[in-house]
């Protein structure tokens, strides 16, 4: 049996398997053997804080905690929230140059003026704020539209940061200056904050993509779920993509991460270009 030791803590194969099964069953995230050191590194402060001696005790503690708080902390620590403004920039080009004009013309032809976008796995907000800046610019001369942007994530810490909208100087570098000056203001020497105007019609909610059902009454026109499915196995990815299809209008656009694929022969989606799909009509 192999045991991994980091600092004062060690994790046996059995303990690792228990914990990784729990994380897979509840959140879809696959933790391979290689992630043992990462698991200890990310969770050891939690064991110390709770005065727990082993990962077995930690596992038991999570199961016994009926408030669900320990699970929230677990997923907060395990999920990787890395993100940045204008990440995978060609997507945003396509979004403003193609996707918005195509979707709005479909809606116009039906006399509809409500556009619904879902950013699933939004992490700390850089992705949805990028989208919202582009949306505000796109619709700046057309007030008749109601544009709603829902952003969801499993991590409460990431969501809190997104809602607060404060970002370090070094993290706003990718934002073009005119957009930065229009939609952000200096918070202090080290940080910038999103202006309230940009937050209008943005909704942040905690949502586990693995939960049985999603609480949406209306379908989305565009879904972004980028760099989230890399943590899932192919079965979970296929399930999730089929669910996205159910919550999307025909001809809607699905953006996924550039290192992800859902295959070119998907029943529900047409492949447009790398990491970009369109729901079949
Ligand atoms: C690497 S970040 C990607 C952020 C952003 N979409 C981007 O591309 O920059 C992955 C996000 O997926 C979230 N996530 C992982 N598993 C999830 C699940 N089961 N339900 C909802 N969100 C999940 C994580 O909390 C994390 O914030």
mmCIF file of C-alpha atoms and ligand atoms in Angstrom:
data_model
loop_
_atom_site.group_PDB
_atom_site.id
_atom_site.type_symbol
_atom_site.label_atom_id
_atom_site.label_comp_id
_atom_site.label_asym_id
_atom_site.label_seq_id
_atom_site.Cartn_x
_atom_site.Cartn_y
_atom_site.Cartn_z
ATOM 1 C CA UNK A 1 0.000 0.000 0.000
ATOM 2 C CA UNK A 2 1.358 3.405 -0.921
ATOM 3 C CA UNK A 3 1.164 6.282 1.436
ATOM 4 C CA UNK A 4 1.731 9.922 0.550
ATOM 5 C CA UNK A 5 3.087 12.252 3.218
ATOM 6 C CA UNK A 6 3.030 16.060 3.144
ATOM 7 C CA UNK A 7 4.011 18.043 6.245
ATOM 8 C CA UNK A 8 2.435 16.446 9.288
ATOM 9 C CA UNK A 9 -0.176 14.560 7.266
ATOM 10 C CA UNK A 10 -0.196 11.317 5.356
ATOM 11 C CA UNK A 11 -2.919 9.752 3.266
ATOM 12 C CA UNK A 12 -3.225 6.021 2.646
ATOM 13 C CA UNK A 13 -4.630 4.523 -0.567
ATOM 14 C CA UNK A 14 -7.812 3.634 1.255
ATOM 15 C CA UNK A 15 -8.297 7.156 2.653
ATOM 16 C CA UNK A 16 -7.556 8.700 -0.738
ATOM 17 C CA UNK A 17 -10.007 6.382 -2.469
ATOM 18 C CA UNK A 18 -12.758 7.172 0.054
ATOM 19 C CA UNK A 19 -12.322 10.886 -0.373
ATOM 20 C CA UNK A 20 -11.929 10.856 -4.139
ATOM 21 C CA UNK A 21 -15.031 8.657 -4.522
ATOM 22 C CA UNK A 22 -17.036 11.117 -2.442
ATOM 23 C CA UNK A 23 -15.805 14.044 -4.549
ATOM 24 C CA UNK A 24 -16.541 12.175 -7.785
ATOM 25 C CA UNK A 25 -20.018 11.065 -6.689
ATOM 26 C CA UNK A 26 -21.078 14.504 -5.517
ATOM 27 C CA UNK A 27 -19.240 16.895 -7.811
ATOM 28 C CA UNK A 28 -18.108 14.850 -10.826
ATOM 29 C CA UNK A 29 -14.461 15.808 -10.288
ATOM 30 C CA UNK A 30 -11.984 13.011 -10.977
ATOM 31 C CA UNK A 31 -8.953 12.893 -8.692
ATOM 32 C CA UNK A 32 -6.332 10.497 -9.986
ATOM 33 C CA UNK A 33 -3.576 8.970 -7.825
ATOM 34 C CA UNK A 34 -1.297 11.762 -9.022
ATOM 35 C CA UNK A 35 -3.411 14.258 -7.103
ATOM 36 C CA UNK A 36 -2.588 12.795 -3.677
ATOM 37 C CA UNK A 37 -0.039 15.469 -2.819
ATOM 38 C CA UNK A 38 -2.413 18.173 -4.002
ATOM 39 C CA UNK A 39 -5.217 16.754 -1.846
ATOM 40 C CA UNK A 40 -3.066 16.740 1.279
ATOM 41 C CA UNK A 41 -1.691 20.189 0.469
ATOM 42 C CA UNK A 42 -5.128 21.713 0.024
ATOM 43 C CA UNK A 43 -6.827 19.986 2.938
ATOM 44 C CA UNK A 44 -4.216 19.844 5.685
ATOM 45 C CA UNK A 45 -5.111 23.273 7.095
ATOM 46 C CA UNK A 46 -8.704 22.029 7.431
ATOM 47 C CA UNK A 47 -7.628 18.925 9.353
ATOM 48 C CA UNK A 48 -5.499 21.093 11.647
ATOM 49 C CA UNK A 49 -8.319 23.577 12.186
ATOM 50 C CA UNK A 50 -10.742 20.818 13.143
ATOM 51 C CA UNK A 51 -8.173 19.003 15.299
ATOM 52 C CA UNK A 52 -8.491 15.856 13.176
ATOM 53 C CA UNK A 53 -5.676 13.333 13.251
ATOM 54 C CA UNK A 54 -6.162 11.519 9.948
ATOM 55 C CA UNK A 55 -7.917 11.667 6.591
ATOM 56 C CA UNK A 56 -10.135 8.850 7.759
ATOM 57 C CA UNK A 57 -11.313 11.068 10.636
ATOM 58 C CA UNK A 58 -11.789 13.909 8.176
ATOM 59 C CA UNK A 59 -13.938 11.712 5.922
ATOM 60 C CA UNK A 60 -16.083 10.630 8.881
ATOM 61 C CA UNK A 61 -16.372 14.247 9.995
ATOM 62 C CA UNK A 62 -17.716 15.273 6.583
ATOM 63 C CA UNK A 63 -20.308 12.486 6.592
ATOM 64 C CA UNK A 64 -21.424 13.367 10.116
ATOM 65 C CA UNK A 65 -21.735 17.109 9.490
ATOM 66 C CA UNK A 66 -25.418 17.427 8.658
ATOM 67 C CA UNK A 67 -25.138 21.197 8.100
ATOM 68 C CA UNK A 68 -23.270 20.474 4.854
ATOM 69 C CA UNK A 69 -20.692 23.141 5.767
ATOM 70 C CA UNK A 70 -17.767 20.695 5.747
ATOM 71 C CA UNK A 71 -18.697 19.558 2.252
ATOM 72 C CA UNK A 72 -18.801 23.169 1.089
ATOM 73 C CA UNK A 73 -15.326 23.715 2.477
ATOM 74 C CA UNK A 74 -14.099 20.485 0.895
ATOM 75 C CA UNK A 75 -15.228 21.454 -2.595
ATOM 76 C CA UNK A 76 -13.960 24.997 -2.107
ATOM 77 C CA UNK A 77 -10.504 23.649 -1.353
ATOM 78 C CA UNK A 78 -10.476 20.955 -4.017
ATOM 79 C CA UNK A 79 -11.860 22.906 -6.972
ATOM 80 C CA UNK A 80 -9.362 24.720 -9.162
ATOM 81 C CA UNK A 81 -10.590 28.247 -9.733
ATOM 82 C CA UNK A 82 -7.893 29.529 -12.055
ATOM 83 C CA UNK A 83 -9.333 32.022 -14.529
ATOM 84 C CA UNK A 84 -8.605 35.418 -16.045
ATOM 85 C CA UNK A 85 -10.227 38.239 -18.021
ATOM 86 C CA UNK A 86 -10.509 37.653 -21.784
ATOM 87 C CA UNK A 87 -9.213 34.087 -21.397
ATOM 88 C CA UNK A 88 -9.202 32.316 -24.773
ATOM 89 C CA UNK A 89 -9.777 35.649 -26.492
ATOM 90 C CA UNK A 90 -10.912 34.267 -29.868
ATOM 91 C CA UNK A 91 -14.113 33.095 -28.156
ATOM 92 C CA UNK A 92 -14.973 36.645 -27.209
ATOM 93 C CA UNK A 93 -14.309 37.815 -30.758
ATOM 94 C CA UNK A 94 -16.732 35.180 -32.038
ATOM 95 C CA UNK A 95 -19.200 36.030 -29.275
ATOM 96 C CA UNK A 96 -19.437 39.716 -30.175
ATOM 97 C CA UNK A 97 -18.926 39.442 -33.941
ATOM 98 C CA UNK A 98 -20.998 36.351 -34.739
ATOM 99 C CA UNK A 99 -22.946 34.772 -31.922
ATOM 100 C CA UNK A 100 -24.725 37.915 -30.729
ATOM 101 C CA UNK A 101 -25.770 39.060 -34.182
ATOM 102 C CA UNK A 102 -27.015 35.590 -35.145
ATOM 103 C CA UNK A 103 -28.968 35.058 -31.942
ATOM 104 C CA UNK A 104 -30.457 38.548 -31.885
ATOM 105 C CA UNK A 105 -31.615 38.186 -35.467
ATOM 106 C CA UNK A 106 -33.349 34.896 -34.587
ATOM 107 C CA UNK A 107 -35.007 36.611 -31.644
ATOM 108 C CA UNK A 108 -35.991 39.665 -33.679
ATOM 109 C CA UNK A 109 -37.661 37.415 -36.245
ATOM 110 C CA UNK A 110 -39.827 36.107 -33.423
ATOM 111 C CA UNK A 111 -40.479 39.499 -31.923
ATOM 112 C CA UNK A 112 -38.579 38.548 -28.810
ATOM 113 C CA UNK A 113 -36.134 40.844 -27.079
ATOM 114 C CA UNK A 114 -34.927 38.830 -24.108
ATOM 115 C CA UNK A 115 -31.457 37.327 -24.371
ATOM 116 C CA UNK A 116 -30.396 34.729 -21.773
ATOM 117 C CA UNK A 117 -26.813 33.650 -21.285
ATOM 118 C CA UNK A 118 -25.439 31.144 -18.753
ATOM 119 C CA UNK A 119 -21.845 31.114 -17.661
ATOM 120 C CA UNK A 120 -21.499 27.724 -15.943
ATOM 121 C CA UNK A 121 -18.390 27.328 -13.785
ATOM 122 C CA UNK A 122 -17.790 31.088 -13.646
ATOM 123 C CA UNK A 123 -15.204 30.873 -10.852
ATOM 124 C CA UNK A 124 -14.300 34.310 -9.418
ATOM 125 C CA UNK A 125 -16.124 36.323 -12.086
ATOM 126 C CA UNK A 126 -13.483 37.285 -14.649
ATOM 127 C CA UNK A 127 -15.272 35.346 -17.411
ATOM 128 C CA UNK A 128 -18.804 36.692 -16.823
ATOM 129 C CA UNK A 129 -17.561 40.270 -16.366
ATOM 130 C CA UNK A 130 -15.701 39.938 -19.678
ATOM 131 C CA UNK A 131 -18.965 38.801 -21.280
ATOM 132 C CA UNK A 132 -20.970 41.546 -19.627
ATOM 133 C CA UNK A 133 -18.629 44.300 -20.847
ATOM 134 C CA UNK A 134 -19.052 42.997 -24.402
ATOM 135 C CA UNK A 135 -22.816 42.732 -23.954
ATOM 136 C CA UNK A 136 -23.093 46.293 -22.637
ATOM 137 C CA UNK A 137 -21.068 47.535 -25.597
ATOM 138 C CA UNK A 138 -23.091 45.502 -28.086
ATOM 139 C CA UNK A 139 -26.441 46.717 -26.781
ATOM 140 C CA UNK A 140 -25.331 50.272 -25.925
ATOM 141 C CA UNK A 141 -27.587 51.851 -28.561
ATOM 142 C CA UNK A 142 -30.489 49.489 -28.218
ATOM 143 C CA UNK A 143 -32.368 49.843 -24.973
ATOM 144 C CA UNK A 144 -35.291 47.649 -25.916
ATOM 145 C CA UNK A 145 -33.363 44.483 -25.061
ATOM 146 C CA UNK A 146 -33.461 42.656 -21.780
ATOM 147 C CA UNK A 147 -30.139 40.866 -21.433
ATOM 148 C CA UNK A 148 -29.666 38.460 -18.543
ATOM 149 C CA UNK A 149 -26.420 36.805 -17.601
ATOM 150 C CA UNK A 150 -26.560 33.983 -15.066
ATOM 151 C CA UNK A 151 -23.231 32.877 -13.613
ATOM 152 C CA UNK A 152 -22.937 29.769 -11.473
ATOM 153 C CA UNK A 153 -20.230 27.842 -9.678
ATOM 154 C CA UNK A 154 -19.884 25.217 -6.998
ATOM 155 C CA UNK A 155 -17.325 27.192 -4.997
ATOM 156 C CA UNK A 156 -18.794 29.699 -2.552
ATOM 157 C CA UNK A 157 -15.438 31.424 -2.070
ATOM 158 C CA UNK A 158 -15.056 31.949 -5.814
ATOM 159 C CA UNK A 159 -18.637 33.243 -6.037
ATOM 160 C CA UNK A 160 -18.114 35.661 -3.138
ATOM 161 C CA UNK A 161 -15.137 37.100 -4.950
ATOM 162 C CA UNK A 162 -17.174 37.358 -8.148
ATOM 163 C CA UNK A 163 -19.999 39.178 -6.395
ATOM 164 C CA UNK A 164 -17.592 41.583 -4.676
ATOM 165 C CA UNK A 165 -15.919 42.287 -8.021
ATOM 166 C CA UNK A 166 -12.543 43.398 -6.659
ATOM 167 C CA UNK A 167 -9.484 42.406 -8.716
ATOM 168 C CA UNK A 168 -5.782 43.012 -8.244
ATOM 169 C CA UNK A 169 -3.931 45.450 -10.517
ATOM 170 C CA UNK A 170 -2.005 42.604 -12.151
ATOM 171 C CA UNK A 171 -5.237 40.737 -12.943
ATOM 172 C CA UNK A 172 -6.913 43.506 -14.915
ATOM 173 C CA UNK A 173 -4.052 43.853 -17.418
ATOM 174 C CA UNK A 174 -5.892 41.926 -20.164
ATOM 175 C CA UNK A 175 -8.856 44.291 -20.134
ATOM 176 C CA UNK A 176 -8.627 46.831 -22.966
ATOM 177 C CA UNK A 177 -8.093 50.287 -21.421
ATOM 178 C CA UNK A 178 -11.325 51.881 -22.724
ATOM 179 C CA UNK A 179 -13.383 49.020 -21.224
ATOM 180 C CA UNK A 180 -11.417 49.095 -17.986
ATOM 181 C CA UNK A 181 -11.973 52.817 -17.543
ATOM 182 C CA UNK A 182 -15.634 52.552 -18.414
ATOM 183 C CA UNK A 183 -16.604 49.555 -16.267
ATOM 184 C CA UNK A 184 -14.089 49.512 -13.391
ATOM 185 C CA UNK A 185 -12.795 52.051 -10.937
ATOM 186 C CA UNK A 186 -9.784 52.150 -8.656
ATOM 187 C CA UNK A 187 -10.585 50.533 -5.318
ATOM 188 C CA UNK A 188 -7.225 51.167 -3.627
ATOM 189 C CA UNK A 189 -3.525 51.107 -4.568
ATOM 190 C CA UNK A 190 -3.577 47.384 -5.253
ATOM 191 C CA UNK A 191 -7.071 46.755 -6.627
ATOM 192 C CA UNK A 192 -9.837 47.729 -9.010
ATOM 193 C CA UNK A 193 -13.566 47.221 -8.488
ATOM 194 C CA UNK A 194 -16.361 46.554 -10.979
ATOM 195 C CA UNK A 195 -18.802 49.466 -11.266
ATOM 196 C CA UNK A 196 -22.409 48.802 -10.263
ATOM 197 C CA UNK A 197 -23.561 49.612 -13.786
ATOM 198 C CA UNK A 198 -21.795 46.496 -15.101
ATOM 199 C CA UNK A 199 -23.354 44.274 -12.437
ATOM 200 C CA UNK A 200 -26.884 45.126 -13.570
ATOM 201 C CA UNK A 201 -28.717 42.015 -14.806
ATOM 202 C CA UNK A 202 -25.905 39.746 -13.684
ATOM 203 C CA UNK A 203 -26.994 36.967 -11.352
ATOM 204 C CA UNK A 204 -24.525 34.841 -9.400
ATOM 205 C CA UNK A 205 -25.765 31.567 -7.933
ATOM 206 C CA UNK A 206 -24.206 28.517 -6.357
ATOM 207 C CA UNK A 207 -25.044 25.504 -8.491
ATOM 208 C CA UNK A 208 -23.553 22.041 -8.632
ATOM 209 C CA UNK A 209 -23.531 20.944 -12.267
ATOM 210 C CA UNK A 210 -23.984 17.376 -10.969
ATOM 211 C CA UNK A 211 -27.207 18.061 -9.118
ATOM 212 C CA UNK A 212 -30.267 16.134 -10.294
ATOM 213 C CA UNK A 213 -32.025 18.986 -11.968
ATOM 214 C CA UNK A 214 -31.428 22.650 -12.714
ATOM 215 C CA UNK A 215 -33.890 25.279 -11.494
ATOM 216 C CA UNK A 216 -34.375 27.087 -14.804
ATOM 217 C CA UNK A 217 -37.772 27.946 -16.249
ATOM 218 C CA UNK A 218 -36.510 29.367 -19.512
ATOM 219 C CA UNK A 219 -33.938 28.110 -21.972
ATOM 220 C CA UNK A 220 -30.652 29.847 -22.687
ATOM 221 C CA UNK A 221 -29.487 31.222 -26.011
ATOM 222 C CA UNK A 222 -25.800 30.949 -25.238
ATOM 223 C CA UNK A 223 -23.968 28.788 -22.704
ATOM 224 C CA UNK A 224 -20.339 29.148 -21.684
ATOM 225 C CA UNK A 225 -18.883 26.208 -19.770
ATOM 226 C CA UNK A 226 -15.158 26.539 -20.243
ATOM 227 C CA UNK A 227 -12.371 24.746 -18.447
ATOM 228 C CA UNK A 228 -14.778 22.963 -16.137
ATOM 229 C CA UNK A 229 -15.244 19.656 -17.946
ATOM 230 C CA UNK A 230 -11.503 18.956 -17.891
ATOM 231 C CA UNK A 231 -12.032 17.806 -14.326
ATOM 232 C CA UNK A 232 -14.769 15.338 -15.345
ATOM 233 C CA UNK A 233 -14.571 11.919 -17.021
ATOM 234 C CA UNK A 234 -16.038 11.332 -20.461
ATOM 235 C CA UNK A 235 -19.280 9.833 -19.142
ATOM 236 C CA UNK A 236 -19.931 12.867 -16.928
ATOM 237 C CA UNK A 237 -18.994 15.221 -19.779
ATOM 238 C CA UNK A 238 -21.441 13.528 -22.153
ATOM 239 C CA UNK A 239 -24.225 13.693 -19.549
ATOM 240 C CA UNK A 240 -23.538 17.339 -18.882
ATOM 241 C CA UNK A 241 -23.467 18.306 -22.538
ATOM 242 C CA UNK A 242 -26.802 16.520 -23.065
ATOM 243 C CA UNK A 243 -28.202 18.510 -20.174
ATOM 244 C CA UNK A 244 -26.933 21.741 -21.671
ATOM 245 C CA UNK A 245 -28.786 20.777 -24.836
ATOM 246 C CA UNK A 246 -32.022 20.445 -22.863
ATOM 247 C CA UNK A 247 -31.623 23.927 -21.407
ATOM 248 C CA UNK A 248 -30.812 25.621 -24.671
ATOM 249 C CA UNK A 249 -32.832 26.885 -27.652
ATOM 250 C CA UNK A 250 -32.208 25.294 -31.063
ATOM 251 C CA UNK A 251 -29.372 27.195 -32.797
ATOM 252 C CA UNK A 252 -27.976 28.303 -29.430
ATOM 253 C CA UNK A 253 -24.201 28.472 -28.997
ATOM 254 C CA UNK A 254 -22.128 26.380 -26.610
ATOM 255 C CA UNK A 255 -18.607 27.531 -25.756
ATOM 256 C CA UNK A 256 -16.314 25.047 -24.009
ATOM 257 C CA UNK A 257 -12.621 25.274 -23.055
ATOM 258 C CA UNK A 258 -9.997 24.941 -25.795
ATOM 259 C CA UNK A 259 -8.495 21.871 -24.141
ATOM 260 C CA UNK A 260 -11.928 20.205 -24.012
ATOM 261 C CA UNK A 261 -13.955 18.445 -26.686
ATOM 262 C CA UNK A 262 -17.397 16.931 -26.956
ATOM 263 C CA UNK A 263 -16.610 15.245 -30.268
ATOM 264 C CA UNK A 264 -17.721 16.143 -33.745
ATOM 265 C CA UNK A 265 -20.510 13.591 -33.868
ATOM 266 C CA UNK A 266 -22.601 14.753 -30.969
ATOM 267 C CA UNK A 267 -26.334 14.102 -31.341
ATOM 268 C CA UNK A 268 -27.323 17.517 -30.069
ATOM 269 C CA UNK A 269 -24.598 19.847 -31.242
ATOM 270 C CA UNK A 270 -22.947 20.790 -34.518
ATOM 271 C CA UNK A 271 -19.223 21.377 -34.383
ATOM 272 C CA UNK A 272 -18.384 24.902 -35.578
ATOM 273 C CA UNK A 273 -14.724 25.219 -34.676
ATOM 274 C CA UNK A 274 -12.466 24.175 -31.795
ATOM 275 C CA UNK A 275 -14.325 24.545 -28.504
ATOM 276 C CA UNK A 276 -17.423 25.996 -30.169
ATOM 277 C CA UNK A 277 -20.692 24.207 -30.935
ATOM 278 C CA UNK A 278 -24.191 25.067 -32.045
ATOM 279 C CA UNK A 279 -27.312 23.295 -30.906
ATOM 280 C CA UNK A 280 -28.937 21.433 -33.755
ATOM 281 C CA UNK A 281 -32.151 23.027 -34.958
HETATM 282 C C1 LIG B 1 -10.732 26.403 -13.884
HETATM 283 S S1 LIG B 1 -12.219 27.170 -13.391
HETATM 284 C C2 LIG B 1 -12.797 27.804 -14.950
HETATM 285 C C3 LIG B 1 -13.317 29.214 -14.827
HETATM 286 C C4 LIG B 1 -13.782 29.867 -16.153
HETATM 287 N N1 LIG B 1 -14.898 29.162 -16.710
HETATM 288 C C5 LIG B 1 -12.651 29.954 -17.141
HETATM 289 O O1 LIG B 1 -12.673 29.275 -18.150
HETATM 290 O O2 LIG B 1 -11.718 30.718 -16.883
HETATM 291 C C6 LIG B 1 -13.298 25.772 -13.131
HETATM 292 C C7 LIG B 1 -14.497 26.111 -12.271
HETATM 293 O O3 LIG B 1 -15.420 25.001 -12.319
HETATM 294 C C8 LIG B 1 -16.035 24.903 -11.058
HETATM 295 N N2 LIG B 1 -16.611 23.556 -10.886
HETATM 296 C C9 LIG B 1 -15.965 22.367 -10.775
HETATM 297 N N3 LIG B 1 -16.832 21.378 -10.575
HETATM 298 C C10 LIG B 1 -18.066 21.931 -10.566
HETATM 299 C C11 LIG B 1 -19.388 21.398 -10.386
HETATM 300 N N4 LIG B 1 -19.612 20.112 -10.170
HETATM 301 N N5 LIG B 1 -20.423 22.273 -10.444
HETATM 302 C C12 LIG B 1 -20.206 23.601 -10.652
HETATM 303 N N6 LIG B 1 -18.993 24.148 -10.816
HETATM 304 C C13 LIG B 1 -17.933 23.324 -10.772
HETATM 305 C C14 LIG B 1 -14.898 25.195 -10.093
HETATM 306 O O4 LIG B 1 -15.359 25.598 -8.815
HETATM 307 C C15 LIG B 1 -14.127 26.303 -10.816
HETATM 308 O O5 LIG B 1 -14.495 27.583 -10.390
#
